[in-house]
Amino acid sequence: MYPRSFHYHRAKSLQEAAAMLAQLGDQAKLLAGGQSLIPLMKLRFANPAHLVDLNFIAGTSYIHSEAGVGEGGYSETGVSEGGVLRFGALTRHAEIENSALAATVPILHDCAAGIADVQIRNRGTIGGSLAEADPSGDWACVLSTLSTEVRCLGASSPERVIPLSEFILDAYTSALQPDELVSEVMVKIPVKGSGGAYLAFKRSAPVYPTASAAVQLTMEGDRCTDVAIALGCVGLTAIKAKDAEAALRGQTLNDKALAAAGEAASAAAEPQDDMRGSADYKRALVGALVKRAIAIAARRAHGEQVEVSHIYA
Amino acid sequence: MPETAMPETIEKISVTLKVNGKEYQRLVEPRMLLVEFLREELDLTGTHVGCDTTYCGACTVLMNGASVKSCTTFAVQADGAELLTVEGLAHNGELHPIQKAFGDAYGLQCGYCTPGLLISTYQLLEHNTSPNEKDIRKAIAGNTCRCTGYQNIFKAIQLAADNRKGA
């Protein structure tokens, strides 16, 4: 299958790529990992007249850590208070999967190692995943449980840093301006005593999950002092399950609290019937995933090493 | 919905790359997929088109040491790259030890998915000399076998790993 013909442009820098977007207008698309865009182009659901290839730009794929205390930099949203992990926009999922640095925040490893299959993880990028804003994308769900900011570079506007909660606006819709691109993703390292887990339920490796749950929580003894819960693939964007969070915050993590959080998560989901399952099925599924993810996150918060892999039908 | 008019003249792009140690240079349309480039421009038809939708992995090749689905990569993206395809595994008429192991363990039935599985196995063993069961399953999760011969494929990969350690 061949996509429609297009003009190919190879950007030498992110600045040049942004300038190309400004010059070529809305018929242009950026090519990062291409693992969503190329299939869409082959099916002719996407027919850009111009592709701007980012893959030949040096220095866009990296994972850095930064001790944030007193260093300023991202102070508007408070990211500078703790350490920060910085991901270049074209950092491949596989690089994050194999990074010891990223594994210091276990939920990041859960996410990177579970996306599709080896071949797709070797190509797909964290920046591309966020910019595409696919409702079933894994990164947006996971990163919304952490303090995450997206650095955006424009041709005509000053660089800006947007909290992830304000970056993804709707299904396939981000806050990027037409001449803007993602240059970096910044994730605040959770405080000591915090643990997280991401679980997705999939029919097979290469496909998007039927539903997924991300949980990041902080424990003091067996009491949960803070928690963030996000649900994936059950709405137009990842859904923050606020009632489920409230059901846990300040509570001892017993069966009753877990059941309440699971029920609240199911109620917060807005799934649709599709080939992956009925809405009712996905609602039940996501509640169960949340309960399992809470239990794993709590064990990790206590310092236990728990290996997680996605669940297959 | 009708597609908008075709863009005027599409500039062809020069691609220089190494495949199985041999250098090639071709002028290609940007929309040419890497798998079509290998099969139609270079006559390397060992790499197969299976699903053509980024699912089955029959088109898997190694690009700069990382396995990719060549149906989901444009040929222009491989400019300057080093590729390994199934044709590059055998040496001087001798099958690669991974290929031998697939034969010895009956790790193929119709053989259509085999080139992709061999490359995925090659990538796994490059990074992990003692893969356990989970590692193997994870390594071939992006390769579909429609004959459902996974048990023997699994044994073949185990055998290839064991042989490599013993060698």
PDB file of C-alpha atoms in Angstrom, chain A residues 3-104:
ATOM      1  CA  PRO A   3       0.418   6.637   0.622  1.00  0.00           C
ATOM      2  CA  ARG A   4      -0.545   9.552  -1.561  1.00  0.00           C
ATOM      3  CA  SER A   5       2.508  11.338  -2.985  1.00  0.00           C
ATOM      4  CA  PHE A   6       4.088  13.956  -0.803  1.00  0.00           C
ATOM      5  CA  HIS A   7       7.059  16.264  -0.772  1.00  0.00           C
ATOM      6  CA  TYR A   8       9.791  15.212   1.628  1.00  0.00           C
ATOM      7  CA  HIS A   9      11.779  17.686   3.720  1.00  0.00           C
ATOM      8  CA  ARG A  10      14.608  16.712   6.004  1.00  0.00           C
ATOM      9  CA  ALA A  11      14.976  19.186   8.873  1.00  0.00           C
ATOM     10  CA  LYS A  12      18.462  19.797  10.267  1.00  0.00           C
ATOM     11  CA  SER A  13      17.261  21.317  13.517  1.00  0.00           C
ATOM     12  CA  LEU A  14      14.017  21.613  15.468  1.00  0.00           C
ATOM     13  CA  GLN A  15      14.049  25.360  14.726  1.00  0.00           C
ATOM     14  CA  GLU A  16      14.258  24.628  11.015  1.00  0.00           C
ATOM     15  CA  ALA A  17      11.412  22.104  11.325  1.00  0.00           C
ATOM     16  CA  ALA A  18       9.221  24.737  13.002  1.00  0.00           C
ATOM     17  CA  ALA A  19      10.118  27.236  10.276  1.00  0.00           C
ATOM     18  CA  MET A  20       9.165  24.641   7.635  1.00  0.00           C
ATOM     19  CA  LEU A  21       5.788  24.158   9.331  1.00  0.00           C
ATOM     20  CA  ALA A  22       5.232  27.925   9.249  1.00  0.00           C
ATOM     21  CA  GLN A  23       6.211  28.099   5.596  1.00  0.00           C
ATOM     22  CA  LEU A  24       4.392  25.006   4.307  1.00  0.00           C
ATOM     23  CA  GLY A  25       1.154  25.607   6.208  1.00  0.00           C
ATOM     24  CA  ASP A  26      -1.503  23.097   7.166  1.00  0.00           C
ATOM     25  CA  GLN A  27      -0.653  20.670   4.361  1.00  0.00           C
ATOM     26  CA  ALA A  28       2.535  19.769   6.246  1.00  0.00           C
ATOM     27  CA  LYS A  29       2.976  17.124   8.924  1.00  0.00           C
ATOM     28  CA  LEU A  30       5.921  16.213  11.110  1.00  0.00           C
ATOM     29  CA  LEU A  31       7.380  12.727  10.836  1.00  0.00           C
ATOM     30  CA  ALA A  32       8.779  11.506  14.162  1.00  0.00           C
ATOM     31  CA  GLY A  33       8.638   7.738  14.803  1.00  0.00           C
ATOM     32  CA  GLY A  34       5.944   7.406  12.158  1.00  0.00           C
ATOM     33  CA  GLN A  35       4.345   4.352  13.761  1.00  0.00           C
ATOM     34  CA  SER A  36       0.908   5.990  13.760  1.00  0.00           C
ATOM     35  CA  LEU A  37       1.339   8.482  10.914  1.00  0.00           C
ATOM     36  CA  ILE A  38       2.693   6.076   8.278  1.00  0.00           C
ATOM     37  CA  PRO A  39      -0.129   3.515   8.764  1.00  0.00           C
ATOM     38  CA  LEU A  40      -2.664   6.374   8.579  1.00  0.00           C
ATOM     39  CA  MET A  41      -1.045   7.628   5.371  1.00  0.00           C
ATOM     40  CA  LYS A  42      -1.028   4.152   3.839  1.00  0.00           C
ATOM     41  CA  LEU A  43      -4.764   3.863   4.526  1.00  0.00           C
ATOM     42  CA  ARG A  44      -5.077   7.417   3.134  1.00  0.00           C
ATOM     43  CA  PHE A  45      -6.783   8.618   6.287  1.00  0.00           C
ATOM     44  CA  ALA A  46      -3.957  11.175   6.418  1.00  0.00           C
ATOM     45  CA  ASN A  47      -2.828  12.768   3.159  1.00  0.00           C
ATOM     46  CA  PRO A  48      -0.248  15.439   3.932  1.00  0.00           C
ATOM     47  CA  ALA A  49       1.269  17.153   0.892  1.00  0.00           C
ATOM     48  CA  HIS A  50       4.503  17.704   2.806  1.00  0.00           C
ATOM     49  CA  LEU A  51       6.339  15.624   5.381  1.00  0.00           C
ATOM     50  CA  VAL A  52       8.989  17.210   7.559  1.00  0.00           C
ATOM     51  CA  ASP A  53      11.286  14.434   8.801  1.00  0.00           C
ATOM     52  CA  LEU A  54      12.674  15.017  12.309  1.00  0.00           C
ATOM     53  CA  ASN A  55      14.705  11.810  12.443  1.00  0.00           C
ATOM     54  CA  PHE A  56      17.924  13.249  11.064  1.00  0.00           C
ATOM     55  CA  ILE A  57      18.199  15.973  13.714  1.00  0.00           C
ATOM     56  CA  ALA A  58      21.019  15.236  16.136  1.00  0.00           C
ATOM     57  CA  GLY A  59      20.553  15.619  19.881  1.00  0.00           C
ATOM     58  CA  THR A  60      16.784  15.115  20.065  1.00  0.00           C
ATOM     59  CA  SER A  61      16.925  11.711  21.689  1.00  0.00           C
ATOM     60  CA  TYR A  62      18.120  11.745  25.295  1.00  0.00           C
ATOM     61  CA  ILE A  63      17.181  11.089  28.903  1.00  0.00           C
ATOM     62  CA  HIS A  64      18.736  13.478  31.425  1.00  0.00           C
ATOM     63  CA  SER A  65      18.155  13.893  35.093  1.00  0.00           C
ATOM     64  CA  GLU A  66      18.427  17.207  36.796  1.00  0.00           C
ATOM     65  CA  ALA A  67      18.558  17.810  40.522  1.00  0.00           C
ATOM     66  CA  GLY A  68      16.009  20.544  40.696  1.00  0.00           C
ATOM     67  CA  VAL A  69      16.421  21.999  44.182  1.00  0.00           C
ATOM     68  CA  GLY A  70      17.084  25.708  43.962  1.00  0.00           C
ATOM     69  CA  GLU A  71      17.937  25.539  40.315  1.00  0.00           C
ATOM     70  CA  GLY A  72      14.943  27.393  38.980  1.00  0.00           C
ATOM     71  CA  GLY A  73      14.122  26.941  35.342  1.00  0.00           C
ATOM     72  CA  TYR A  74      10.612  25.573  35.336  1.00  0.00           C
ATOM     73  CA  SER A  75       9.429  27.497  38.361  1.00  0.00           C
ATOM     74  CA  GLU A  76       6.036  28.584  36.978  1.00  0.00           C
ATOM     75  CA  THR A  77       4.571  25.173  37.636  1.00  0.00           C
ATOM     76  CA  GLY A  78       6.806  24.156  40.477  1.00  0.00           C
ATOM     77  CA  VAL A  79       8.745  21.432  38.677  1.00  0.00           C
ATOM     78  CA  SER A  80      11.994  22.869  39.973  1.00  0.00           C
ATOM     79  CA  GLU A  81      11.204  21.837  43.559  1.00  0.00           C
ATOM     80  CA  GLY A  82      12.296  18.248  42.988  1.00  0.00           C
ATOM     81  CA  GLY A  83      14.494  16.395  40.537  1.00  0.00           C
ATOM     82  CA  VAL A  84      13.404  16.327  36.934  1.00  0.00           C
ATOM     83  CA  LEU A  85      13.766  13.762  34.182  1.00  0.00           C
ATOM     84  CA  ARG A  86      14.054  15.384  30.781  1.00  0.00           C
ATOM     85  CA  PHE A  87      13.245  13.416  27.638  1.00  0.00           C
ATOM     86  CA  GLY A  88      14.193  14.666  24.198  1.00  0.00           C
ATOM     87  CA  ALA A  89      11.116  14.704  21.972  1.00  0.00           C
ATOM     88  CA  LEU A  90      12.473  11.948  19.726  1.00  0.00           C
ATOM     89  CA  THR A  91      13.523   9.609  22.514  1.00  0.00           C
ATOM     90  CA  ARG A  92      12.291   6.190  21.389  1.00  0.00           C
ATOM     91  CA  HIS A  93      10.107   4.066  23.664  1.00  0.00           C
ATOM     92  CA  ALA A  94      12.853   1.393  23.545  1.00  0.00           C
ATOM     93  CA  GLU A  95      15.462   3.827  24.852  1.00  0.00           C
ATOM     94  CA  ILE A  96      13.209   4.607  27.819  1.00  0.00           C
ATOM     95  CA  GLU A  97      12.480   0.889  28.310  1.00  0.00           C
ATOM     96  CA  ASN A  98      16.220   0.180  28.548  1.00  0.00           C
ATOM     97  CA  SER A  99      17.149   3.240  30.610  1.00  0.00           C
ATOM     98  CA  ALA A 100      18.240   2.668  34.202  1.00  0.00           C
ATOM     99  CA  LEU A 101      17.560   6.347  34.827  1.00  0.00           C
ATOM    100  CA  ALA A 102      13.950   6.120  33.638  1.00  0.00           C
ATOM    101  CA  ALA A 103      13.506   2.935  35.689  1.00  0.00           C
ATOM    102  CA  THR A 104      14.008   4.975  38.865  1.00  0.00           C
TER     103      THR A 104
END
